[in-house]
């Protein structure tokens, strides 16, 4: 499934809303439901070995997987200790070049990137993400303040 990235949308805030619109549309699409259903049906019908071979064949056609998991809004505890942060990496699929995962937890968002060095030789991608998130946060705060003053 190919998902367009709105790189031609001018401005960070309009681009953010465009991405949200695309993701909302995708997650409520029939294709999304059919794909999830196909995974479930094949997991019921096939042995583990055949299931893995089948999906490895499908995943072998992927270039990049981007995963966004909304975590709990509040903080969690483990053995009476507060968990300060959580991170995960998208599972590396067979011959996948790039995997990027986002996880929100409490009041923060974490990004993890895994890539073949030949495809993404610059691991500074995550630093660029932090800079862009800071800029976006400032813009959203200014927009919210502007809305309150109207």
XYZ file of N, CA and C in Angstrom:
450
model
N 0.849 -1.156 0.000
C 0.000 0.000 0.000
C 0.902 1.228 0.000
N 0.721 2.103 -0.935
C 1.520 3.305 -1.059
C 0.760 4.469 -0.444
N 1.433 5.212 0.407
C 0.802 6.346 1.074
C 1.521 7.619 0.645
N 0.788 8.578 0.097
C 1.437 9.826 -0.332
C 1.880 10.659 0.861
N 3.023 11.294 0.726
C 3.527 12.203 1.749
C 3.391 13.605 1.171
N 2.685 14.516 1.851
C 2.376 15.830 1.280
C 3.560 16.801 1.309
N 4.628 16.450 0.644
C 5.811 17.313 0.626
C 5.581 18.604 -0.144
N 4.562 18.634 -0.996
C 4.299 19.851 -1.757
C 3.314 20.792 -1.051
N 2.891 20.444 0.149
C 2.002 21.314 0.924
C 2.856 22.355 1.625
N 2.549 23.616 1.385
C 3.334 24.722 1.921
C 2.969 24.985 3.378
N 3.954 25.070 4.243
C 3.743 25.406 5.645
C 3.622 24.176 6.529
N 4.231 24.257 7.701
C 4.274 23.112 8.619
C 2.897 22.721 9.141
N 2.094 23.700 9.527
C 0.771 23.393 10.090
C -0.157 22.806 9.028
N -0.272 23.428 7.841
C -1.106 22.791 6.806
C -0.613 21.391 6.437
N 0.699 21.187 6.431
C 1.256 19.860 6.126
C 0.883 18.864 7.219
N 0.916 19.293 8.478
C 0.522 18.429 9.598
C -0.936 18.007 9.449
N -1.824 18.951 9.157
C -3.238 18.619 9.013
C -3.458 17.717 7.800
N -2.690 17.924 6.736
C -2.810 17.079 5.548
C -2.394 15.639 5.882
N -1.297 15.481 6.623
C -0.858 14.137 7.037
C -1.920 13.495 7.912
N -2.472 14.257 8.853
C -3.523 13.711 9.722
C -4.724 13.264 8.891
N -5.117 14.080 7.922
C -6.238 13.727 7.057
C -5.946 12.431 6.292
N -4.752 12.318 5.739
C -4.370 11.107 4.993
C -4.397 9.888 5.907
N -3.840 10.015 7.115
C -3.786 8.888 8.047
C -5.183 8.502 8.537
N -6.031 9.487 8.820
C -7.403 9.184 9.238
C -8.152 8.454 8.127
N -7.972 8.936 6.910
C -8.629 8.312 5.759
C -8.126 6.882 5.561
N -6.822 6.701 5.700
C -6.225 5.379 5.535
C -6.717 4.405 6.603
N -6.721 4.850 7.863
C -7.091 3.931 8.944
C -8.576 3.567 8.928
N -9.386 4.355 8.232
C -10.799 4.005 8.133
C -11.152 3.414 6.761
N -10.132 3.144 5.953
C -10.390 2.627 4.606
C -10.648 1.121 4.615
N -11.299 0.669 3.573
C -11.557 -0.760 3.416
C -10.245 -1.518 3.241
N -9.282 -0.928 2.544
C -8.004 -1.594 2.313
C -7.300 -1.913 3.624
N -7.355 -0.986 4.568
C -6.745 -1.202 5.879
C -7.412 -2.380 6.588
N -8.734 -2.393 6.554
C -9.478 -3.483 7.200
C -9.223 -4.820 6.515
N -9.186 -4.814 5.200
C -8.933 -6.051 4.449
C -7.531 -6.579 4.756
N -6.562 -5.680 4.815
C -5.182 -6.098 5.119
C -5.100 -6.718 6.507
N -5.693 -6.072 7.486
C -5.703 -6.642 8.852
C -6.417 -7.980 8.870
N -7.519 -8.059 8.142
C -8.261 -9.316 8.059
C -7.451 -10.413 7.390
N -6.694 -10.056 6.366
C -5.867 -11.041 5.667
C -4.796 -11.612 6.597
N -4.214 -10.765 7.403
C -3.213 -11.246 8.366
C -3.874 -12.209 9.349
N -5.028 -11.837 9.849
C -5.722 -12.693 10.823
C -6.124 -14.027 10.187
N -6.720 -13.977 8.996
C -7.173 -15.217 8.334
C -5.992 -16.135 8.044
N -4.911 -15.576 7.502
C -3.758 -16.429 7.181
C -3.111 -16.991 8.444
N -3.191 -16.238 9.551
C -2.628 -16.770 10.806
C -3.453 -17.948 11.312
N -4.738 -17.958 10.995
C -5.614 -19.069 11.404
C -5.494 -20.272 10.469
N -5.319 -20.007 9.186
C -5.327 -21.084 8.194
C -3.978 -21.770 7.993
N -2.899 -20.999 8.056
C -1.575 -21.529 7.723
C -0.823 -21.966 8.977
N 0.081 -22.899 8.776
C 1.011 -23.230 9.863
C 1.929 -22.025 10.060
N 2.630 -21.992 11.170
C 3.509 -20.858 11.475
C 4.547 -20.682 10.360
N 5.145 -21.765 9.895
C 6.172 -21.688 8.854
C 5.644 -21.124 7.544
N 4.486 -21.600 7.109
C 3.900 -21.113 5.852
C 3.441 -19.662 6.013
N 2.848 -19.350 7.162
C 2.430 -17.981 7.444
C 3.621 -17.033 7.331
N 4.748 -17.380 7.971
C 5.935 -16.526 7.939
C 6.504 -16.394 6.528
N 6.566 -17.496 5.774
C 7.070 -17.426 4.406
C 6.185 -16.538 3.544
N 4.872 -16.701 3.678
C 3.925 -15.905 2.899
C 4.112 -14.421 3.178
N 4.101 -14.036 4.469
C 4.208 -12.614 4.797
C 5.613 -12.080 4.570
N 6.649 -12.910 4.697
C 7.997 -12.453 4.341
C 8.072 -12.116 2.858
N 7.375 -12.891 2.038
C 7.328 -12.597 0.602
C 6.648 -11.236 0.361
N 5.542 -11.009 1.030
C 4.835 -9.730 0.898
C 5.713 -8.593 1.427
N 6.274 -8.774 2.600
C 7.099 -7.731 3.217
C 8.367 -7.455 2.415
N 8.830 -8.425 1.656
C 10.017 -8.236 0.826
C 9.827 -7.173 -0.245
N 8.595 -6.791 -0.482
C 8.294 -5.754 -1.468
C 8.266 -4.358 -0.841
N 8.356 -4.274 0.468
C 8.318 -2.991 1.171
C 9.666 -2.293 1.068
N 9.636 -0.983 0.945
C 10.841 -0.171 1.015
C 10.982 0.412 2.410
N 9.851 0.864 2.949
C 9.861 1.551 4.232
C 8.576 1.233 4.981
N 8.706 1.073 6.279
C 7.529 0.914 7.132
C 7.587 2.024 8.171
N 6.472 2.731 8.296
C 6.349 3.765 9.323
C 5.198 3.360 10.228
N 5.478 3.322 11.506
C 4.478 2.885 12.470
C 4.253 3.981 13.499
N 2.999 4.210 13.821
C 2.628 5.202 14.821
C 1.742 4.513 15.850
N 2.235 4.423 17.063
C 1.460 3.763 18.115
C 1.149 4.772 19.210
N -0.138 5.017 19.437
C -0.481 5.893 20.559
C -0.353 5.112 21.859
N 0.488 5.591 22.718
C 0.657 4.949 24.013
C -0.344 5.511 25.001
N -0.240 5.113 26.257
C -1.155 5.629 27.271
C -0.947 7.126 27.487
N -2.020 7.848 27.751
C -1.912 9.288 27.964
C -1.255 9.606 29.303
N -1.519 8.783 30.281
C -0.910 8.976 31.587
C 0.347 8.136 31.709
N 1.080 8.347 32.791
C 2.294 7.566 33.005
C 1.952 6.242 33.686
N 2.765 5.256 33.416
C 2.587 3.929 33.982
C 3.592 3.705 35.111
N 3.305 2.702 35.925
C 4.245 2.331 36.974
C 4.571 0.849 36.846
N 5.760 0.511 37.311
C 6.215 -0.874 37.341
C 6.961 -1.063 38.645
N 6.517 -2.018 39.453
C 7.108 -2.272 40.773
C 7.161 -0.976 41.589
N 6.067 -0.244 41.579
C 5.906 1.002 42.329
C 6.809 2.139 41.836
N 7.437 1.974 40.699
C 8.286 3.024 40.130
C 7.617 3.565 38.873
N 7.675 4.886 38.714
C 7.089 5.515 37.536
C 7.984 5.261 36.321
N 7.362 4.841 35.226
C 8.094 4.642 33.971
C 8.209 6.004 33.308
N 9.441 6.474 33.132
C 9.650 7.826 32.625
C 9.519 7.917 31.118
N 9.958 6.900 30.393
C 9.825 6.942 28.940
C 9.741 5.530 28.384
N 9.167 5.451 27.206
C 8.990 4.180 26.519
C 9.401 4.397 25.071
N 10.038 3.399 24.489
C 10.405 3.482 23.079
C 10.299 2.090 22.478
N 10.062 2.040 21.196
C 10.065 0.751 20.510
C 10.548 0.966 19.083
N 11.002 -0.091 18.474
C 11.420 -0.067 17.085
C 10.450 -0.920 16.297
N 10.082 -0.440 15.111
C 9.224 -1.228 14.242
C 9.980 -2.518 13.915
N 9.317 -3.665 13.982
C 10.016 -4.915 13.688
C 10.616 -4.893 12.274
N 11.855 -5.324 12.170
C 12.519 -5.361 10.873
C 11.950 -6.502 10.052
N 11.338 -6.148 8.967
C 10.771 -7.134 8.066
C 11.833 -7.582 7.078
N 11.609 -8.673 6.453
C 12.547 -9.271 5.506
C 12.994 -8.254 4.453
N 14.281 -7.949 4.407
C 14.886 -7.050 3.412
C 14.283 -5.643 3.387
N 13.744 -5.171 4.468
C 13.183 -3.824 4.513
C 14.312 -2.829 4.719
N 14.317 -1.770 3.907
C 15.411 -0.803 3.950
C 15.309 0.161 5.130
N 14.105 0.636 5.431
C 13.938 1.651 6.473
C 12.709 1.332 7.324
N 12.869 1.462 8.626
C 11.749 1.328 9.552
C 11.764 2.515 10.498
N 10.658 3.229 10.575
C 10.555 4.391 11.453
C 9.330 4.186 12.337
N 9.519 4.382 13.633
C 8.403 4.216 14.549
C 8.240 5.454 15.414
N 6.986 5.770 15.693
C 6.634 6.863 16.585
C 5.777 6.278 17.695
N 6.048 6.698 18.917
C 5.277 6.243 20.062
C 5.014 7.439 20.965
N 3.750 7.700 21.226
C 3.431 8.762 22.180
C 3.241 8.117 23.546
N 3.730 8.809 24.549
C 3.619 8.311 25.925
C 3.547 9.521 26.840
N 2.488 9.590 27.606
C 2.309 10.748 28.481
C 2.230 12.008 27.637
N 3.098 12.928 27.879
C 3.121 14.201 27.152
C 4.260 14.277 26.140
N 4.812 13.134 25.731
C 5.945 13.166 24.809
C 5.728 12.217 23.631
N 6.555 12.384 22.635
C 6.550 11.489 21.489
C 7.994 11.068 21.241
N 8.174 9.802 20.948
C 9.503 9.248 20.686
C 9.556 8.750 19.252
N 10.704 8.906 18.651
C 10.929 8.415 17.292
C 12.120 7.476 17.321
N 11.990 6.359 16.635
C 13.110 5.426 16.482
C 13.236 5.110 14.996
N 14.451 5.050 14.522
C 14.680 4.746 13.109
C 15.710 3.628 12.997
N 15.403 2.676 12.129
C 16.307 1.574 11.834
C 16.427 1.533 10.319
N 17.657 1.481 9.817
C 17.813 1.507 8.366
C 19.099 0.823 7.937
N 19.062 0.359 6.703
C 20.279 -0.142 6.085
C 21.206 1.052 5.910
N 22.450 0.903 6.251
C 23.408 2.008 6.153
C 23.511 2.530 4.714
N 23.361 1.655 3.731
C 23.453 2.088 2.332
C 22.279 2.982 1.934
N 21.153 2.854 2.621
C 19.962 3.643 2.307
C 19.933 4.929 3.117
N 20.279 4.846 4.377
C 20.239 5.995 5.270
C 21.567 6.074 6.025
N 22.606 6.593 5.350
C 23.924 6.594 5.978
C 24.068 7.605 7.112
N 23.113 8.550 7.217
C 23.205 9.606 8.204
C 22.224 9.353 9.353
N 22.709 8.831 10.463
C 21.796 8.557 11.576
C 21.318 9.814 12.299
N 21.695 10.987 11.794
C 21.278 12.247 12.417
C 19.801 12.546 12.152
N 19.118 11.680 11.426
C 17.703 11.858 11.114
C 16.897 12.146 12.374
N 17.198 11.457 13.446
C 16.422 11.652 14.671
C 16.654 13.040 15.263
N 17.856 13.594 15.100
C 18.093 14.966 15.579
C 17.274 15.962 14.773
N 17.200 15.748 13.462
C 16.375 16.609 12.615
C 14.915 16.532 13.045
N 14.475 15.352 13.442
C 13.105 15.174 13.909
C 12.853 16.042 15.137
N 13.787 16.057 16.066
C 13.634 16.852 17.291
C 13.516 18.335 16.951
N 14.371 18.823 16.053
C 14.318 20.229 15.642
C 12.967 20.546 15.009
N 12.497 19.680 14.115
C 11.215 19.917 13.450
C 10.046 19.850 14.429
N 10.089 18.930 15.379
C 9.022 18.841 16.381
C 8.998 20.086 17.262
N 10.176 20.610 17.626
C 10.235 21.835 18.415
C 9.618 23.004 17.647
N 9.957 23.116 16.357
C 9.388 24.184 15.527
C 7.871 24.036 15.420
N 7.422 22.820 15.187
C 5.988 22.563 15.060
C 5.266 22.879 16.365
N 5.876 22.523 17.474
C 5.291 22.806 18.788
C 5.137 24.309 18.995
N 6.165 25.079 18.620
C 6.093 26.538 18.732
C 4.967 27.099 17.865
N 4.887 26.623 16.624
C 3.848 27.099 15.708
C 2.453 26.781 16.239
N 2.275 25.567 16.769
C 0.968 25.191 17.317
C 0.623 26.027 18.549
N 1.622 26.308 19.392
C 1.387 27.137 20.580
C 0.984 28.545 20.162
N 1.646 29.091 19.141
C 1.298 30.431 18.647
C -0.099 30.433 18.046
N -0.443 29.378 17.315
C -1.774 29.290 16.713
C -2.839 29.200 17.800
N -2.564 28.430 18.850
C -3.517 28.297 19.959
C -3.684 29.631 20.681
N -2.570 30.339 20.913
C -2.624 31.638 21.568
C -3.406 32.632 20.690
N -3.185 32.584 19.403
C -3.906 33.448 18.475
C -5.400 33.159 18.538
N -5.782 31.883 18.559
C -7.193 31.500 18.621
C -7.855 32.007 19.908
N -7.098 31.951 21.015
C -7.646 32.409 22.298
C -7.892 33.898 22.301
N -7.075 34.671 21.557
C -7.194 36.131 21.533
C -8.245 36.636 20.554
N -8.824 35.745 19.785
C -9.847 36.171 18.816
C -11.190 36.299 19.486
